[in-house]
Coordinates of C-alpha atoms in Angstrom, one line a residue:
M12 CA 61.8 79.5 -30.8
K13 CA 58.6 77.5 -30.2
Q14 CA 57.7 79.5 -27.1
E15 CA 58.2 82.8 -28.9
I16 CA 56.0 81.6 -31.7
L17 CA 53.3 80.6 -29.3
E18 CA 53.4 83.9 -27.5
A19 CA 53.3 85.9 -30.8
V20 CA 50.2 83.9 -31.9
K21 CA 48.5 84.7 -28.6
K22 CA 49.5 88.4 -28.8
A23 CA 48.4 88.7 -32.5
K24 CA 45.0 87.3 -31.6
E25 CA 44.6 89.4 -28.5
D26 CA 45.6 92.7 -30.2
S27 CA 43.2 92.1 -33.1
K28 CA 39.9 94.1 -33.0
P29 CA 36.7 92.1 -33.4
R30 CA 35.5 91.9 -37.0
N31 CA 32.3 90.6 -38.5
F32 CA 34.2 87.7 -40.1
T33 CA 36.6 85.1 -39.0
Q34 CA 40.1 86.5 -39.7
S35 CA 42.9 84.4 -41.0
V36 CA 46.2 84.2 -39.1
D37 CA 49.3 84.7 -41.3
V38 CA 53.0 84.3 -40.6
V39 CA 55.3 86.9 -42.3
I40 CA 59.0 86.0 -42.6
T41 CA 61.8 88.1 -44.0
I42 CA 64.9 86.2 -45.2
K43 CA 68.4 87.6 -45.1
D44 CA 71.4 86.9 -47.4
L45 CA 69.2 85.7 -50.3
D46 CA 69.6 87.0 -53.8
V47 CA 66.1 86.7 -55.3
K48 CA 67.5 87.7 -58.7
K49 CA 68.8 84.2 -59.0
P50 CA 66.0 81.8 -60.0
E51 CA 67.4 79.0 -57.8
N52 CA 66.7 81.2 -54.7
R53 CA 63.0 81.6 -55.5
I54 CA 60.6 79.3 -53.6
E55 CA 57.3 78.1 -54.8
E56 CA 56.1 75.4 -52.4
E57 CA 52.9 74.0 -51.1
V58 CA 53.0 73.2 -47.3
F59 CA 50.8 70.7 -45.7
L60 CA 49.5 72.2 -42.5
P61 CA 49.1 69.4 -39.9
N62 CA 46.2 71.2 -38.3
G63 CA 44.5 72.5 -41.4
R64 CA 43.8 76.1 -42.5
G65 CA 40.8 76.5 -40.2
K66 CA 38.9 77.9 -43.2
D67 CA 37.2 76.4 -46.2
V68 CA 39.3 76.2 -49.3
S69 CA 37.7 76.3 -52.8
I70 CA 39.0 73.7 -55.3
V71 CA 38.3 73.5 -59.0
F72 CA 38.8 70.3 -61.1
I73 CA 39.2 70.6 -64.9
A74 CA 38.3 67.2 -66.1
E75 CA 36.3 65.0 -68.4
G76 CA 34.3 61.7 -68.0
E77 CA 34.9 59.5 -65.0
L78 CA 37.4 61.9 -63.3
A79 CA 34.9 64.8 -63.6
L80 CA 32.2 62.7 -62.1
Q81 CA 34.4 61.5 -59.2
A82 CA 35.7 65.0 -58.5
K83 CA 32.1 66.2 -58.2
N84 CA 31.2 63.4 -55.8
A85 CA 34.4 64.0 -53.8
G86 CA 33.3 67.6 -53.1
A87 CA 35.1 69.7 -55.7
D88 CA 33.6 73.2 -55.6
L89 CA 33.5 73.5 -59.4
V90 CA 34.2 71.0 -62.2
I91 CA 35.0 72.5 -65.6
T92 CA 34.8 70.5 -68.8
K93 CA 36.8 70.9 -72.0
E94 CA 33.8 72.7 -73.6
E95 CA 33.5 75.1 -70.7
L96 CA 37.2 75.8 -70.9
E97 CA 36.8 77.0 -74.5
A98 CA 33.9 79.2 -73.4
F99 CA 36.2 80.9 -70.8
G100 CA 38.6 81.6 -73.7
K101 CA 36.0 83.8 -75.2
D102 CA 34.8 85.4 -72.0
R103 CA 37.8 86.9 -70.1
K104 CA 35.5 88.5 -67.5
A105 CA 34.1 85.1 -66.5
A106 CA 37.5 83.6 -66.5
K107 CA 38.8 86.2 -64.1
K108 CA 35.8 85.7 -61.8
V109 CA 36.6 82.0 -61.6
A110 CA 40.3 82.6 -61.0
N111 CA 39.7 85.1 -58.2
K112 CA 36.9 83.0 -56.5
H113 CA 38.8 79.7 -56.1
D114 CA 42.0 78.8 -54.3
F115 CA 43.4 75.7 -56.0
F116 CA 43.0 74.3 -59.5
V117 CA 43.6 70.7 -60.5
A118 CA 43.5 69.5 -64.2
Q119 CA 43.4 66.3 -66.0
A120 CA 46.9 66.1 -67.6
D121 CA 45.7 65.7 -71.2
L122 CA 43.6 68.9 -70.8
M123 CA 46.6 71.0 -69.8
P124 CA 47.2 72.4 -73.3
F125 CA 43.6 73.7 -73.3
V126 CA 44.0 75.1 -69.8
G127 CA 47.1 77.0 -70.9
R128 CA 45.4 78.4 -73.9
F129 CA 42.0 79.4 -72.4
L130 CA 42.6 79.9 -68.7
G131 CA 46.4 80.3 -68.5
P132 CA 46.3 84.1 -69.1
V133 CA 44.3 84.6 -65.9
L134 CA 45.5 81.8 -63.7
G135 CA 49.3 82.3 -64.5
P136 CA 49.6 85.9 -63.1
R137 CA 47.6 84.8 -60.0
K138 CA 50.0 81.8 -59.4
K139 CA 47.0 79.4 -59.7
M140 CA 48.0 77.2 -62.6
P141 CA 46.6 73.8 -62.1
K142 CA 48.3 70.7 -60.8
P143 CA 48.2 68.1 -63.6
V144 CA 46.9 64.7 -62.6
P145 CA 46.3 61.5 -64.7
A146 CA 42.7 60.7 -65.7
S147 CA 43.0 57.7 -63.4
A148 CA 43.7 59.9 -60.3
K149 CA 41.5 59.6 -57.2
P150 CA 40.2 63.1 -56.5
E151 CA 39.2 62.5 -52.8
P152 CA 42.7 62.4 -51.2
L153 CA 43.8 65.2 -53.5
I154 CA 41.0 67.4 -52.4
E155 CA 41.6 66.5 -48.7
R156 CA 45.2 67.4 -48.9
L157 CA 44.6 70.7 -50.7
K158 CA 42.1 71.7 -48.0
N159 CA 45.0 71.6 -45.6
T160 CA 47.6 73.3 -47.8
A161 CA 49.2 76.7 -47.7
K162 CA 51.4 78.3 -50.4
V163 CA 54.9 79.5 -49.5
R164 CA 56.4 81.8 -52.1
I165 CA 59.6 83.9 -52.5
K166 CA 59.7 85.8 -55.8
D167 CA 60.8 89.4 -56.2
Q168 CA 61.3 90.1 -52.5
P169 CA 62.9 87.9 -49.8
V170 CA 59.6 87.8 -47.9
I171 CA 57.1 85.0 -47.2
Q172 CA 53.5 85.5 -46.1
A173 CA 51.5 82.4 -45.6
I174 CA 48.2 81.5 -44.0
V175 CA 48.6 79.3 -40.9
G176 CA 45.1 79.2 -39.5
T177 CA 42.2 81.3 -38.3
Q178 CA 41.7 83.4 -35.2
D179 CA 39.3 80.8 -33.7
M180 CA 41.8 78.0 -33.8
D181 CA 43.8 77.0 -30.7
D182 CA 47.1 78.9 -30.3
Q183 CA 49.2 75.7 -30.1
L184 CA 47.6 74.3 -33.4
I185 CA 48.5 77.6 -35.2
A186 CA 52.1 77.4 -33.7
D187 CA 52.4 73.8 -35.0
N188 CA 51.4 75.0 -38.5
I189 CA 54.0 77.7 -38.4
E190 CA 56.6 75.0 -37.6
A191 CA 55.5 73.2 -40.8
V192 CA 56.3 76.4 -42.8
L193 CA 59.7 76.7 -41.1
D194 CA 60.4 73.1 -42.0
I195 CA 60.2 74.1 -45.7
L196 CA 62.8 76.9 -45.1
D197 CA 65.1 74.3 -43.4
R198 CA 64.9 72.2 -46.6
K199 CA 65.0 75.0 -49.1
L200 CA 67.5 77.6 -47.7
E201 CA 71.2 77.0 -47.4
K202 CA 71.2 77.9 -43.7
G203 CA 67.6 77.0 -43.1
R204 CA 65.8 79.0 -40.4
K205 CA 69.1 80.6 -39.4
Q206 CA 68.5 82.9 -42.5
I207 CA 65.4 84.4 -40.9
K208 CA 65.9 88.1 -40.4
S209 CA 62.5 88.8 -38.9
M210 CA 59.3 86.9 -38.3
Y211 CA 55.8 88.2 -37.3
V212 CA 52.4 86.8 -36.8
K213 CA 49.2 88.7 -37.7
T214 CA 45.5 88.4 -38.3
T215 CA 44.0 89.6 -41.6
M216 CA 43.3 93.1 -40.3
G217 CA 45.2 93.2 -37.1
P218 CA 48.7 94.5 -36.1
V219 CA 51.8 92.4 -36.3
A220 CA 53.2 90.5 -33.3
R221 CA 57.0 90.0 -33.4
V222 CA 58.5 86.5 -33.0
I223 CA 62.1 87.5 -33.8

């Protein structure tokens, strides 16, 4: 299948009209013989893309004291303190803006109850609830990993759509990232990638290119 993936990546990029922004490249996979009504068949995974996403990822740290300082120095796009969390609880519009603007959230574990209370109502529906970490965590490797992470999710429909790069990335690097997504399916599905019904590659606004 590796050759078919590579050819689909190439075709998706070639068929995509020029835009005034760098388009993402997504893989879209439909799974067969999967009853999504059963909670155990739903997937909510983060995949480490070996060649990165090709696009900047915005990361928020919710922390106090030393962890907040280290997160700022490590390049977190936004650091939210406990006081600021409480302010979001009173300003739903501002909370929604933060939830929509940023990709990943990380929270100091002992602040999670406050996160749930003040930001949970906007982060939960967007599947952006923070990853809890201890106050002693080192933010730098966490941030580095999240910058190369894609989300793989199966919920109400047996379909996955995941970012695997950008149109200006090398075709082979994107194909390798798609393999990383397929590895998750091998681990999570009973028959692994044999349960794939169809698979396509597409740019943000371009047509789909069929793999299988």
